[in-house]
CSV table of C-alpha atoms in Angstrom, one decimal:
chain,number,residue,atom,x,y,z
P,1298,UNK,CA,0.0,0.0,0.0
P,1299,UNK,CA,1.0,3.4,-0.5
P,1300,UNK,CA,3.3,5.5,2.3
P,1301,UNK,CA,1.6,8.4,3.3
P,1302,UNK,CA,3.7,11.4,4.8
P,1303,UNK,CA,1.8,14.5,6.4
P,1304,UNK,CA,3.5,17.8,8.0
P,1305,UNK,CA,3.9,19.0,10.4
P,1306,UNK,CA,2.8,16.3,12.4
P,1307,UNK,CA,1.4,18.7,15.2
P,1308,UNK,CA,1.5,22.6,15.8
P,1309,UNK,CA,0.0,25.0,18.1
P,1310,UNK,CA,-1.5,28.2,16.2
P,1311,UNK,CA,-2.6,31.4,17.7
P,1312,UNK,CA,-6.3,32.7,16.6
P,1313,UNK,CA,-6.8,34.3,13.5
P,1314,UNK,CA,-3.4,32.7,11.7
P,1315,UNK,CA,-3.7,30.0,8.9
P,1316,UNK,CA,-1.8,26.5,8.7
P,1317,UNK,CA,-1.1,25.0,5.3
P,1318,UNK,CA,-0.9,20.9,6.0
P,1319,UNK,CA,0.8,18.8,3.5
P,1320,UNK,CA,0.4,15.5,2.5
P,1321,UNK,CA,3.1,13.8,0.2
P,1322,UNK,CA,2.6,10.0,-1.1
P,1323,UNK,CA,5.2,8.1,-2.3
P,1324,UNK,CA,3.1,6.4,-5.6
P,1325,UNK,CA,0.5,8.4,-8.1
P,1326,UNK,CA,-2.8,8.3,-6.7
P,1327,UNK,CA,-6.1,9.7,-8.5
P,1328,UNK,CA,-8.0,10.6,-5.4
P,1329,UNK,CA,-7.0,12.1,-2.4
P,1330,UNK,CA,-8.9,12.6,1.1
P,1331,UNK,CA,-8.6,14.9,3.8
P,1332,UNK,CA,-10.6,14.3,7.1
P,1333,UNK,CA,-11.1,15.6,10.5
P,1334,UNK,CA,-11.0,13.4,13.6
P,1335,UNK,CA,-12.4,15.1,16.8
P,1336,UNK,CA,-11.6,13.5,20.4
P,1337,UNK,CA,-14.3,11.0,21.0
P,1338,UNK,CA,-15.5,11.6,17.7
P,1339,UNK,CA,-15.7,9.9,14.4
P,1340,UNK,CA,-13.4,10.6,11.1
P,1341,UNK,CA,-15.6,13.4,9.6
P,1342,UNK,CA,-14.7,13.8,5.2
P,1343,UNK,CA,-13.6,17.5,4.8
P,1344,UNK,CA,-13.0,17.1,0.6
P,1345,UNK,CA,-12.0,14.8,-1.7
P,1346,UNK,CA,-8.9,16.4,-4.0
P,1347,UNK,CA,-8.9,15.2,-7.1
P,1348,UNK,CA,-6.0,15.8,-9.6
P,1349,UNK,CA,-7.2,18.2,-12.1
P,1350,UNK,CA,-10.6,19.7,-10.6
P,1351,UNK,CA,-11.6,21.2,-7.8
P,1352,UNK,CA,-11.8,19.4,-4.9
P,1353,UNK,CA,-15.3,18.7,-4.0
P,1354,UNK,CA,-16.7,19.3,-0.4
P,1355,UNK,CA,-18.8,17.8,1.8
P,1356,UNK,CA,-21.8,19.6,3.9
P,1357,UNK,CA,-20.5,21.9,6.8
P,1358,UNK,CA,-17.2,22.7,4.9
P,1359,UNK,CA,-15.9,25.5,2.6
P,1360,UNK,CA,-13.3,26.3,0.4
P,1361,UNK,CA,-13.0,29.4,2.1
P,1362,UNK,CA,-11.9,27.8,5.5
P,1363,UNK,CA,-10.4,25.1,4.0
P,1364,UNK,CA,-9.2,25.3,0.9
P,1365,UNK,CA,-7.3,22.6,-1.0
P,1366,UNK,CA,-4.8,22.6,-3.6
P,1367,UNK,CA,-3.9,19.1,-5.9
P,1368,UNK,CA,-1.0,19.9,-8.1
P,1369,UNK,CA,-0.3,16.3,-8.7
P,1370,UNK,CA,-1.0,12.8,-8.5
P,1371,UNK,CA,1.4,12.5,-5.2
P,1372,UNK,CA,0.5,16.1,-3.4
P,1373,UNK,CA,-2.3,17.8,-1.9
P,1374,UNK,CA,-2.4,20.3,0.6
P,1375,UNK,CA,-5.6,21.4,3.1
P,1376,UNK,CA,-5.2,25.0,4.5
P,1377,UNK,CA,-7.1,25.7,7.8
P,1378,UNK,CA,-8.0,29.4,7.9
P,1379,UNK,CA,-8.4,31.9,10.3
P,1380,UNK,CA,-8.1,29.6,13.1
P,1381,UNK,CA,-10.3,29.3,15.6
P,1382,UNK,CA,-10.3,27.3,18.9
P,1383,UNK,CA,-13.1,25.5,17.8
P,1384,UNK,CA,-10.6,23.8,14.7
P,1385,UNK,CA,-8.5,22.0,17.3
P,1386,UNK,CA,-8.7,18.9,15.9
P,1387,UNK,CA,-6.8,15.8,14.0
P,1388,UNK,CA,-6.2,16.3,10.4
P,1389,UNK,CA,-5.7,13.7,8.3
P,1390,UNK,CA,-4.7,12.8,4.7
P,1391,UNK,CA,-5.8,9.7,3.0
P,1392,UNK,CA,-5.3,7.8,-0.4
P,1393,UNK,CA,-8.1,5.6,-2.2
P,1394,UNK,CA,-9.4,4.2,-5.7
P,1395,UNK,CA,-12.7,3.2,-6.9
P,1396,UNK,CA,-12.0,-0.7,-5.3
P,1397,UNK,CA,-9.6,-0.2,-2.6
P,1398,UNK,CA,-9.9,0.7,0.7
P,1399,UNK,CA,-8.6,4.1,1.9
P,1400,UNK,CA,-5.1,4.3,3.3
P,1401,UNK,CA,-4.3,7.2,5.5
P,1402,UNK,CA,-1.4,9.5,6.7
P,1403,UNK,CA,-0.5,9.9,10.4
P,1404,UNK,CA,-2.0,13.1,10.8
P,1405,UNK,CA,-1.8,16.7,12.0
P,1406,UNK,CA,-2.3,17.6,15.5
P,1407,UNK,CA,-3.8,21.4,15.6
P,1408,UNK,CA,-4.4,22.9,18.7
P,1409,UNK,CA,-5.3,26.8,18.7
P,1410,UNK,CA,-4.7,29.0,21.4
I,222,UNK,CA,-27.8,8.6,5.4
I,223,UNK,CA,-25.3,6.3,6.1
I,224,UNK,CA,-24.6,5.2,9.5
I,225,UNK,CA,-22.4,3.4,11.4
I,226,UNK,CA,-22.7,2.8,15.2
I,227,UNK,CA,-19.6,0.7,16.8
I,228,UNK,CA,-20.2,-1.2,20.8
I,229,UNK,CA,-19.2,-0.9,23.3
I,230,UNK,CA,-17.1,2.5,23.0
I,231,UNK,CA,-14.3,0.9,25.1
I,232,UNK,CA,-13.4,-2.8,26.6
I,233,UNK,CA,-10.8,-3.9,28.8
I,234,UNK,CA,-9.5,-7.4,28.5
I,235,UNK,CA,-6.8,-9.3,30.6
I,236,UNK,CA,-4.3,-10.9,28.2
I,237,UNK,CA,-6.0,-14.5,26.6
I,238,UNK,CA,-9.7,-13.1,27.2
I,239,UNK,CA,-11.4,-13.8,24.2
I,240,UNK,CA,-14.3,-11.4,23.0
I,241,UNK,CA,-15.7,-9.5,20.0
I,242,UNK,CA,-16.5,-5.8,19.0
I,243,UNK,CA,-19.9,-4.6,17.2
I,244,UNK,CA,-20.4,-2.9,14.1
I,245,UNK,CA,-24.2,-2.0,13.3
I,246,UNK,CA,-24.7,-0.6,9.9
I,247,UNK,CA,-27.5,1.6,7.5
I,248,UNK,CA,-26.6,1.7,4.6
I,249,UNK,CA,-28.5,1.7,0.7
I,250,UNK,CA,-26.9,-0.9,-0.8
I,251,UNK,CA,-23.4,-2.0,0.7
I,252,UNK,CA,-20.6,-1.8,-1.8
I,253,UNK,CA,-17.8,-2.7,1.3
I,254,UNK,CA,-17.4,-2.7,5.0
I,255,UNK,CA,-13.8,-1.5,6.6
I,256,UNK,CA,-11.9,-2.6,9.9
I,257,UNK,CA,-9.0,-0.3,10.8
I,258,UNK,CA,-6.9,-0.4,14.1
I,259,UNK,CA,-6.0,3.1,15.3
I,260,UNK,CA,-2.9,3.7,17.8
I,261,UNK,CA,-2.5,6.7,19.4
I,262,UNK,CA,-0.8,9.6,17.5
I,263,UNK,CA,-0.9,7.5,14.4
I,264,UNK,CA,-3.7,7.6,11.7
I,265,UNK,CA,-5.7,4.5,11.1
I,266,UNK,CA,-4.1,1.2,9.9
I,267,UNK,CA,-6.3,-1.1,7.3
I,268,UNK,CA,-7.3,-4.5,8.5
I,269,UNK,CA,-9.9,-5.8,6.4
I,270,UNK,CA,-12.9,-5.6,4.0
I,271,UNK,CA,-16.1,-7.8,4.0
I,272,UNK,CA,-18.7,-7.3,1.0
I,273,UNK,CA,-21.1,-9.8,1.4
I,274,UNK,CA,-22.9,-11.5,4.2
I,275,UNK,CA,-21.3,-14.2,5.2
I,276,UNK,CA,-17.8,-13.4,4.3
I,277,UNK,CA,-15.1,-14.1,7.1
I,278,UNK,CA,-11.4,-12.8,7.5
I,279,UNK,CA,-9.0,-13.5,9.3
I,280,UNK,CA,-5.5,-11.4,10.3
I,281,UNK,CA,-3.7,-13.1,13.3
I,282,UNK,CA,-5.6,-13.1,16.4
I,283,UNK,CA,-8.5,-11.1,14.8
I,284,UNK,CA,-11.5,-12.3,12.9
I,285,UNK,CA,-13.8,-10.4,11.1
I,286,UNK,CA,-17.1,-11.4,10.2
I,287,UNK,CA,-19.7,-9.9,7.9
I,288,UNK,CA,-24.2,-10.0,8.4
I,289,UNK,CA,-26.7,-7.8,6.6
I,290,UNK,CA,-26.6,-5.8,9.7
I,291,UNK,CA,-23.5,-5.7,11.5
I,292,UNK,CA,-19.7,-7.0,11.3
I,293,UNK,CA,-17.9,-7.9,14.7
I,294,UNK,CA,-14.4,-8.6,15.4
I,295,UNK,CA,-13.8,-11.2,17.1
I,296,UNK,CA,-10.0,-11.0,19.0
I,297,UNK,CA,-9.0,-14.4,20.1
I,298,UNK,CA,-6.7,-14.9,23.2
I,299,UNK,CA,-5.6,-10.8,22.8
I,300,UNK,CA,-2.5,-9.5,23.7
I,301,UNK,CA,-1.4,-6.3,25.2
I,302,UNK,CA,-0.3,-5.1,22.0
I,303,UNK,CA,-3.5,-5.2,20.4
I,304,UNK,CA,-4.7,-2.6,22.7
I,305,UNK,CA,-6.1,0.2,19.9
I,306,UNK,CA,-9.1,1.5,18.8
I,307,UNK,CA,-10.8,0.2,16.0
I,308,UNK,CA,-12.7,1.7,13.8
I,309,UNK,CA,-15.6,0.5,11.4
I,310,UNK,CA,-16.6,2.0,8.3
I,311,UNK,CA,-19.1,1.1,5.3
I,312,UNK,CA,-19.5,2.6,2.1
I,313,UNK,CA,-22.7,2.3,-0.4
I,314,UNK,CA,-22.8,1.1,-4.1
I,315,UNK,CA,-22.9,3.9,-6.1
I,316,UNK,CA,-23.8,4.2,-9.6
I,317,UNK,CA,-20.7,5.7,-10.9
I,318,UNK,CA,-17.9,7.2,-9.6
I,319,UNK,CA,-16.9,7.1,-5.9
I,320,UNK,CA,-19.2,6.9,-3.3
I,321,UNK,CA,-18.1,8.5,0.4
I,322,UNK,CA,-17.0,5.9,3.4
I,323,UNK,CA,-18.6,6.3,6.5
I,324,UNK,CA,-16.7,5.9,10.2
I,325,UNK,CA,-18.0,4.8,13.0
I,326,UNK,CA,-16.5,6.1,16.5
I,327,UNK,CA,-14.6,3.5,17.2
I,328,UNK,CA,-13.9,1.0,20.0
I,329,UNK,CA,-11.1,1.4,22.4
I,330,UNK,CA,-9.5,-1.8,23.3
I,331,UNK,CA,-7.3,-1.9,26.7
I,332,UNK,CA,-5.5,-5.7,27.0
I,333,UNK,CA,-4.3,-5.7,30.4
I,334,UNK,CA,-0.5,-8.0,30.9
């Protein structure tokens, strides 16, 4: 399966600032997943970045506050801005195809002060 | 809506006590269910997938089984190594393209020495 790197692995952000995450895979991948996992909570989909379009979002989420850039098929990056405390949370970056399950990075730890 | 609702939301096990974690699923039309082991600070691992009822897997100490209704994972004689959560997730047929997964919460294993 494909290796999955994500950074930074953690930060701490003041309010009002922006993080870019990245998420680098070592094999071409057509789609690309980033999610956010909440303490106690399940793995919620932000978007799905797909080389060549726009990534597509789910309900509750905007590009905006989140937006997403695919450059290629091994790179994707999820901005978080104007931080608030209320996007303390686990980012995380995952790889999939059409038959295959999803296979995911080891995340981004955000906490905002 | 999809759903996926995972029991009991934590277990703790001495080491060689057999017992099995629930997944209950909605879903219109199941095109595959997911296990995934999660350890802290890492993202989640893949385990299996099950597609029809009736299918069984098997990875080690850990058995996965598959109804029109639920999936459990049976851990036989656990060690304290396989304490993790685990994490369920389904995602529905669709008719072209790719179709969203849906995660459960999870279930927090402890395997006490």
């Amino acid at each position: 399966s494909a290796v999955i790197s994500q950074k930074p692995s953690r930060d701490i952000c003041q309010r009002g600032t922006s993080l870019t995450i990245q998420c680098q895979v070592d094999s071409q991948v057509t789609m690309m997943f980033w999610y956010r996992q909440q303490p106690g909570q399940s793995l919620t989909l932000i978007a799905t970045a797909n080389q060549g379009s726009e990534a597509t979002y789910e309900s509750g989420f905007v590009i905006d506050k989140f937006p997403i850039s695919r450059p290629n098929l091994t790179f994707s990056t999820l901005t978080v801005s104007n931080m608030s405390p209320e996007d303390s949370s686990i980012y995380l970056c995952s790889v999939g195809a059409v038959d295959q399950p999803q296979h995911f990075g080891d995340g981004t730890r955000l906490s905002i002060l | 809506e999809d759903q996926v609702t995972q029991s009991p939301e934590a277990l703790r096990l001495q080491e060689g006590e057999s017992s099995s974690l629930n997944c209950s699923y909605t879903v219109s039309g199941l095109r595959g269910l997911f296990w995934y082991r999660q350890d802290p600070g890492k993202g989640p691992e893949f385990l299996f997938t099950l597609y029809s009822a009736g299918e069984e897997k098997e990875k080690e100490r850990l058995k996965a089984t598959l109804t029109k209704k639920e999936s459990f994972l049976h851990i036989t004689a656990p060690k304290p190594e396989d304490s993790a959560t685990y994490l369920c997730a389904v995602q529905a047929r669709a008719s072209g393209g790719y179709q969203k997964v849906t995660f459960g919460t999870g279930t927090k294993l402890q395997v006490i020495p």
